[in-house]
Amino acid sequence: MTAAASVREDMQYASGPLATFIGIEKIPNFAAGILGSFVFFTTIHLLVAPALSQKFFPDAYTSGGKRGMNNWSIHVVSLVHSVVVIGLAASALDLPALENDRMFGWDDRAAPVLAFATG
């Protein structure tokens, strides 16, 4: 067993009781994806967005002070999130289980999209 598989199993085990308590039993299977997505978007917010914004838009980025720079980074993360999730969601558009029950339908092939969007 690889280290990544071990961590994934530990996350499934740790998130199981909370998921059962809340009534969302499928969440532990995708806990690693949710956490990975959270880390990905946090990295964009704290490191990537400030560096790129400072390089490409120095006047606009720094004109609002600390609060404005944080707000700018939030918008960058939102843009990246929307582009990535729309791209991933396109792969789940034609799944029969989701087409038959649009409100509560479930297909395991759509789950990674949902996990990434949640993070």
mmCIF file with all atom_site columns, N, CA and C in Angstrom, residues 64-106:
data_model
loop_
_atom_site.group_PDB
_atom_site.id
_atom_site.type_symbol
_atom_site.label_atom_id
_atom_site.label_alt_id
_atom_site.label_comp_id
_atom_site.label_asym_id
_atom_site.label_entity_id
_atom_site.label_seq_id
_atom_site.pdbx_PDB_ins_code
_atom_site.Cartn_x
_atom_site.Cartn_y
_atom_site.Cartn_z
_atom_site.occupancy
_atom_site.B_iso_or_equiv
_atom_site.pdbx_formal_charge
_atom_site.auth_seq_id
_atom_site.auth_comp_id
_atom_site.auth_asym_id
_atom_site.auth_atom_id
_atom_site.pdbx_PDB_model_num
ATOM 1   N N  . GLY A 1 64  ? -5.883  49.179 -3.516  1.00 0.00 ? 64  GLY A N  1
ATOM 2   C CA . GLY A 1 64  ? -6.917  49.058 -2.493  1.00 0.00 ? 64  GLY A CA 1
ATOM 3   C C  . GLY A 1 64  ? -6.413  48.725 -1.106  1.00 0.00 ? 64  GLY A C  1
ATOM 4   N N  . GLY A 1 65  ? -5.115  48.711 -0.890  1.00 0.00 ? 65  GLY A N  1
ATOM 5   C CA . GLY A 1 65  ? -4.575  48.336 0.412   1.00 0.00 ? 65  GLY A CA 1
ATOM 6   C C  . GLY A 1 65  ? -4.695  46.839 0.641   1.00 0.00 ? 65  GLY A C  1
ATOM 7   N N  . LYS A 1 66  ? -4.499  46.422 1.898   1.00 0.00 ? 66  LYS A N  1
ATOM 8   C CA . LYS A 1 66  ? -4.538  44.987 2.221   1.00 0.00 ? 66  LYS A CA 1
ATOM 9   C C  . LYS A 1 66  ? -5.911  44.384 1.947   1.00 0.00 ? 66  LYS A C  1
ATOM 10  N N  . ARG A 1 67  ? -6.937  45.114 2.312   1.00 0.00 ? 67  ARG A N  1
ATOM 11  C CA . ARG A 1 67  ? -8.289  44.597 2.102   1.00 0.00 ? 67  ARG A CA 1
ATOM 12  C C  . ARG A 1 67  ? -8.581  44.437 0.604   1.00 0.00 ? 67  ARG A C  1
ATOM 13  N N  . GLY A 1 68  ? -8.184  45.407 -0.180  1.00 0.00 ? 68  GLY A N  1
ATOM 14  C CA . GLY A 1 68  ? -8.391  45.337 -1.622  1.00 0.00 ? 68  GLY A CA 1
ATOM 15  C C  . GLY A 1 68  ? -7.599  44.215 -2.266  1.00 0.00 ? 68  GLY A C  1
ATOM 16  N N  . MET A 1 69  ? -6.365  44.003 -1.800  1.00 0.00 ? 69  MET A N  1
ATOM 17  C CA . MET A 1 69  ? -5.552  42.911 -2.351  1.00 0.00 ? 69  MET A CA 1
ATOM 18  C C  . MET A 1 69  ? -6.163  41.555 -2.006  1.00 0.00 ? 69  MET A C  1
ATOM 19  N N  . ASN A 1 70  ? -6.691  41.420 -0.797  1.00 0.00 ? 70  ASN A N  1
ATOM 20  C CA . ASN A 1 70  ? -7.354  40.174 -0.411  1.00 0.00 ? 70  ASN A CA 1
ATOM 21  C C  . ASN A 1 70  ? -8.603  39.958 -1.269  1.00 0.00 ? 70  ASN A C  1
ATOM 22  N N  . ASN A 1 71  ? -9.367  41.021 -1.471  1.00 0.00 ? 71  ASN A N  1
ATOM 23  C CA . ASN A 1 71  ? -10.566 40.929 -2.296  1.00 0.00 ? 71  ASN A CA 1
ATOM 24  C C  . ASN A 1 71  ? -10.206 40.540 -3.731  1.00 0.00 ? 71  ASN A C  1
ATOM 25  N N  . TRP A 1 72  ? -9.132  41.103 -4.240  1.00 0.00 ? 72  TRP A N  1
ATOM 26  C CA . TRP A 1 72  ? -8.663  40.768 -5.596  1.00 0.00 ? 72  TRP A CA 1
ATOM 27  C C  . TRP A 1 72  ? -8.318  39.278 -5.668  1.00 0.00 ? 72  TRP A C  1
ATOM 28  N N  . SER A 1 73  ? -7.597  38.786 -4.669  1.00 0.00 ? 73  SER A N  1
ATOM 29  C CA . SER A 1 73  ? -7.220  37.364 -4.647  1.00 0.00 ? 73  SER A CA 1
ATOM 30  C C  . SER A 1 73  ? -8.451  36.467 -4.562  1.00 0.00 ? 73  SER A C  1
ATOM 31  N N  . ILE A 1 74  ? -9.446  36.899 -3.813  1.00 0.00 ? 74  ILE A N  1
ATOM 32  C CA . ILE A 1 74  ? -10.695 36.138 -3.723  1.00 0.00 ? 74  ILE A CA 1
ATOM 33  C C  . ILE A 1 74  ? -11.347 36.035 -5.097  1.00 0.00 ? 74  ILE A C  1
ATOM 34  N N  . HIS A 1 75  ? -11.330 37.125 -5.834  1.00 0.00 ? 75  HIS A N  1
ATOM 35  C CA . HIS A 1 75  ? -11.911 37.109 -7.175  1.00 0.00 ? 75  HIS A CA 1
ATOM 36  C C  . HIS A 1 75  ? -11.117 36.208 -8.131  1.00 0.00 ? 75  HIS A C  1
ATOM 37  N N  . VAL A 1 76  ? -9.806  36.195 -7.988  1.00 0.00 ? 76  VAL A N  1
ATOM 38  C CA . VAL A 1 76  ? -8.983  35.309 -8.821  1.00 0.00 ? 76  VAL A CA 1
ATOM 39  C C  . VAL A 1 76  ? -9.328  33.850 -8.524  1.00 0.00 ? 76  VAL A C  1
ATOM 40  N N  . VAL A 1 77  ? -9.438  33.503 -7.251  1.00 0.00 ? 77  VAL A N  1
ATOM 41  C CA . VAL A 1 77  ? -9.798  32.133 -6.873  1.00 0.00 ? 77  VAL A CA 1
ATOM 42  C C  . VAL A 1 77  ? -11.181 31.791 -7.416  1.00 0.00 ? 77  VAL A C  1
ATOM 43  N N  . SER A 1 78  ? -12.108 32.721 -7.315  1.00 0.00 ? 78  SER A N  1
ATOM 44  C CA . SER A 1 78  ? -13.455 32.484 -7.830  1.00 0.00 ? 78  SER A CA 1
ATOM 45  C C  . SER A 1 78  ? -13.441 32.229 -9.333  1.00 0.00 ? 78  SER A C  1
ATOM 46  N N  . LEU A 1 79  ? -12.644 32.991 -10.047 1.00 0.00 ? 79  LEU A N  1
ATOM 47  C CA . LEU A 1 79  ? -12.532 32.800 -11.494 1.00 0.00 ? 79  LEU A CA 1
ATOM 48  C C  . LEU A 1 79  ? -11.950 31.428 -11.823 1.00 0.00 ? 79  LEU A C  1
ATOM 49  N N  . VAL A 1 80  ? -10.862 31.073 -11.159 1.00 0.00 ? 80  VAL A N  1
ATOM 50  C CA . VAL A 1 80  ? -10.229 29.769 -11.403 1.00 0.00 ? 80  VAL A CA 1
ATOM 51  C C  . VAL A 1 80  ? -11.199 28.646 -11.043 1.00 0.00 ? 80  VAL A C  1
ATOM 52  N N  . HIS A 1 81  ? -11.879 28.783 -9.906  1.00 0.00 ? 81  HIS A N  1
ATOM 53  C CA . HIS A 1 81  ? -12.837 27.773 -9.459  1.00 0.00 ? 81  HIS A CA 1
ATOM 54  C C  . HIS A 1 81  ? -13.931 27.575 -10.504 1.00 0.00 ? 81  HIS A C  1
ATOM 55  N N  . SER A 1 82  ? -14.502 28.663 -10.983 1.00 0.00 ? 82  SER A N  1
ATOM 56  C CA . SER A 1 82  ? -15.595 28.533 -11.944 1.00 0.00 ? 82  SER A CA 1
ATOM 57  C C  . SER A 1 82  ? -15.129 27.904 -13.256 1.00 0.00 ? 82  SER A C  1
ATOM 58  N N  . VAL A 1 83  ? -13.976 28.299 -13.745 1.00 0.00 ? 83  VAL A N  1
ATOM 59  C CA . VAL A 1 83  ? -13.479 27.741 -15.009 1.00 0.00 ? 83  VAL A CA 1
ATOM 60  C C  . VAL A 1 83  ? -13.193 26.243 -14.868 1.00 0.00 ? 83  VAL A C  1
ATOM 61  N N  . VAL A 1 84  ? -12.545 25.862 -13.777 1.00 0.00 ? 84  VAL A N  1
ATOM 62  C CA . VAL A 1 84  ? -12.194 24.446 -13.580 1.00 0.00 ? 84  VAL A CA 1
ATOM 63  C C  . VAL A 1 84  ? -13.446 23.598 -13.370 1.00 0.00 ? 84  VAL A C  1
ATOM 64  N N  . VAL A 1 85  ? -14.373 24.072 -12.535 1.00 0.00 ? 85  VAL A N  1
ATOM 65  C CA . VAL A 1 85  ? -15.567 23.278 -12.241 1.00 0.00 ? 85  VAL A CA 1
ATOM 66  C C  . VAL A 1 85  ? -16.460 23.158 -13.475 1.00 0.00 ? 85  VAL A C  1
ATOM 67  N N  . ILE A 1 86  ? -16.584 24.217 -14.252 1.00 0.00 ? 86  ILE A N  1
ATOM 68  C CA . ILE A 1 86  ? -17.387 24.117 -15.474 1.00 0.00 ? 86  ILE A CA 1
ATOM 69  C C  . ILE A 1 86  ? -16.757 23.106 -16.431 1.00 0.00 ? 86  ILE A C  1
ATOM 70  N N  . GLY A 1 87  ? -15.450 23.137 -16.539 1.00 0.00 ? 87  GLY A N  1
ATOM 71  C CA . GLY A 1 87  ? -14.772 22.156 -17.382 1.00 0.00 ? 87  GLY A CA 1
ATOM 72  C C  . GLY A 1 87  ? -14.989 20.732 -16.904 1.00 0.00 ? 87  GLY A C  1
ATOM 73  N N  . LEU A 1 88  ? -14.899 20.522 -15.606 1.00 0.00 ? 88  LEU A N  1
ATOM 74  C CA . LEU A 1 88  ? -15.128 19.180 -15.061 1.00 0.00 ? 88  LEU A CA 1
ATOM 75  C C  . LEU A 1 88  ? -16.593 18.764 -15.183 1.00 0.00 ? 88  LEU A C  1
ATOM 76  N N  . ALA A 1 89  ? -17.501 19.708 -14.962 1.00 0.00 ? 89  ALA A N  1
ATOM 77  C CA . ALA A 1 89  ? -18.933 19.392 -15.004 1.00 0.00 ? 89  ALA A CA 1
ATOM 78  C C  . ALA A 1 89  ? -19.383 18.985 -16.401 1.00 0.00 ? 89  ALA A C  1
ATOM 79  N N  . ALA A 1 90  ? -18.699 19.470 -17.407 1.00 0.00 ? 90  ALA A N  1
ATOM 80  C CA . ALA A 1 90  ? -19.060 19.092 -18.775 1.00 0.00 ? 90  ALA A CA 1
ATOM 81  C C  . ALA A 1 90  ? -18.961 17.582 -18.979 1.00 0.00 ? 90  ALA A C  1
ATOM 82  N N  . SER A 1 91  ? -18.074 16.943 -18.235 1.00 0.00 ? 91  SER A N  1
ATOM 83  C CA . SER A 1 91  ? -17.929 15.491 -18.365 1.00 0.00 ? 91  SER A CA 1
ATOM 84  C C  . SER A 1 91  ? -19.097 14.728 -17.748 1.00 0.00 ? 91  SER A C  1
ATOM 85  N N  . ALA A 1 92  ? -19.890 15.395 -16.912 1.00 0.00 ? 92  ALA A N  1
ATOM 86  C CA . ALA A 1 92  ? -21.001 14.727 -16.237 1.00 0.00 ? 92  ALA A CA 1
ATOM 87  C C  . ALA A 1 92  ? -22.359 15.093 -16.832 1.00 0.00 ? 92  ALA A C  1
ATOM 88  N N  . LEU A 1 93  ? -22.374 15.835 -17.914 1.00 0.00 ? 93  LEU A N  1
ATOM 89  C CA . LEU A 1 93  ? -23.643 16.314 -18.464 1.00 0.00 ? 93  LEU A CA 1
ATOM 90  C C  . LEU A 1 93  ? -24.536 15.211 -19.017 1.00 0.00 ? 93  LEU A C  1
ATOM 91  N N  . ASP A 1 94  ? -23.970 14.165 -19.545 1.00 0.00 ? 94  ASP A N  1
ATOM 92  C CA . ASP A 1 94  ? -24.780 13.145 -20.208 1.00 0.00 ? 94  ASP A CA 1
ATOM 93  C C  . ASP A 1 94  ? -24.901 11.845 -19.417 1.00 0.00 ? 94  ASP A C  1
ATOM 94  N N  . LEU A 1 95  ? -24.729 11.908 -18.124 1.00 0.00 ? 95  LEU A N  1
ATOM 95  C CA . LEU A 1 95  ? -24.846 10.693 -17.314 1.00 0.00 ? 95  LEU A CA 1
ATOM 96  C C  . LEU A 1 95  ? -26.328 10.359 -17.114 1.00 0.00 ? 95  LEU A C  1
ATOM 97  N N  . PRO A 1 96  ? -26.751 9.144  -17.458 1.00 0.00 ? 96  PRO A N  1
ATOM 98  C CA . PRO A 1 96  ? -28.174 8.787  -17.391 1.00 0.00 ? 96  PRO A CA 1
ATOM 99  C C  . PRO A 1 96  ? -28.774 8.914  -15.992 1.00 0.00 ? 96  PRO A C  1
ATOM 100 N N  . ALA A 1 97  ? -28.047 8.524  -14.972 1.00 0.00 ? 97  ALA A N  1
ATOM 101 C CA . ALA A 1 97  ? -28.592 8.591  -13.612 1.00 0.00 ? 97  ALA A CA 1
ATOM 102 C C  . ALA A 1 97  ? -28.913 10.026 -13.217 1.00 0.00 ? 97  ALA A C  1
ATOM 103 N N  . LEU A 1 98  ? -28.110 10.964 -13.639 1.00 0.00 ? 98  LEU A N  1
ATOM 104 C CA . LEU A 1 98  ? -28.362 12.367 -13.325 1.00 0.00 ? 98  LEU A CA 1
ATOM 105 C C  . LEU A 1 98  ? -29.477 12.930 -14.195 1.00 0.00 ? 98  LEU A C  1
ATOM 106 N N  . GLU A 1 99  ? -29.578 12.441 -15.410 1.00 0.00 ? 99  GLU A N  1
ATOM 107 C CA . GLU A 1 99  ? -30.640 12.904 -16.315 1.00 0.00 ? 99  GLU A CA 1
ATOM 108 C C  . GLU A 1 99  ? -32.010 12.427 -15.835 1.00 0.00 ? 99  GLU A C  1
ATOM 109 N N  . ASN A 1 100 ? -32.084 11.195 -15.318 1.00 0.00 ? 100 ASN A N  1
ATOM 110 C CA . ASN A 1 100 ? -33.360 10.629 -14.879 1.00 0.00 ? 100 ASN A CA 1
ATOM 111 C C  . ASN A 1 100 ? -33.871 11.257 -13.593 1.00 0.00 ? 100 ASN A C  1
ATOM 112 N N  . ASP A 1 101 ? -32.996 11.639 -12.711 1.00 0.00 ? 101 ASP A N  1
ATOM 113 C CA . ASP A 1 101 ? -33.399 12.256 -11.441 1.00 0.00 ? 101 ASP A CA 1
ATOM 114 C C  . ASP A 1 101 ? -32.507 13.470 -11.205 1.00 0.00 ? 101 ASP A C  1
ATOM 115 N N  . ARG A 1 102 ? -32.943 14.608 -11.677 1.00 0.00 ? 102 ARG A N  1
ATOM 116 C CA . ARG A 1 102 ? -32.110 15.811 -11.627 1.00 0.00 ? 102 ARG A CA 1
ATOM 117 C C  . ARG A 1 102 ? -31.900 16.334 -10.209 1.00 0.00 ? 102 ARG A C  1
ATOM 118 N N  . MET A 1 103 ? -32.810 16.053 -9.314  1.00 0.00 ? 103 MET A N  1
ATOM 119 C CA . MET A 1 103 ? -32.679 16.573 -7.956  1.00 0.00 ? 103 MET A CA 1
ATOM 120 C C  . MET A 1 103 ? -31.803 15.679 -7.081  1.00 0.00 ? 103 MET A C  1
ATOM 121 N N  . PHE A 1 104 ? -32.053 14.396 -7.078  1.00 0.00 ? 104 PHE A N  1
ATOM 122 C CA . PHE A 1 104 ? -31.360 13.496 -6.159  1.00 0.00 ? 104 PHE A CA 1
ATOM 123 C C  . PHE A 1 104 ? -30.584 12.388 -6.868  1.00 0.00 ? 104 PHE A C  1
ATOM 124 N N  . GLY A 1 105 ? -30.422 12.486 -8.166  1.00 0.00 ? 105 GLY A N  1
ATOM 125 C CA . GLY A 1 105 ? -29.691 11.467 -8.910  1.00 0.00 ? 105 GLY A CA 1
ATOM 126 C C  . GLY A 1 105 ? -28.229 11.408 -8.475  1.00 0.00 ? 105 GLY A C  1
ATOM 127 N N  . TRP A 1 106 ? -27.660 10.222 -8.579  1.00 0.00 ? 106 TRP A N  1
ATOM 128 C CA . TRP A 1 106 ? -26.268 10.042 -8.164  1.00 0.00 ? 106 TRP A CA 1
ATOM 129 C C  . TRP A 1 106 ? -25.564 9.120  -9.138  1.00 0.00 ? 106 TRP A C  1
#
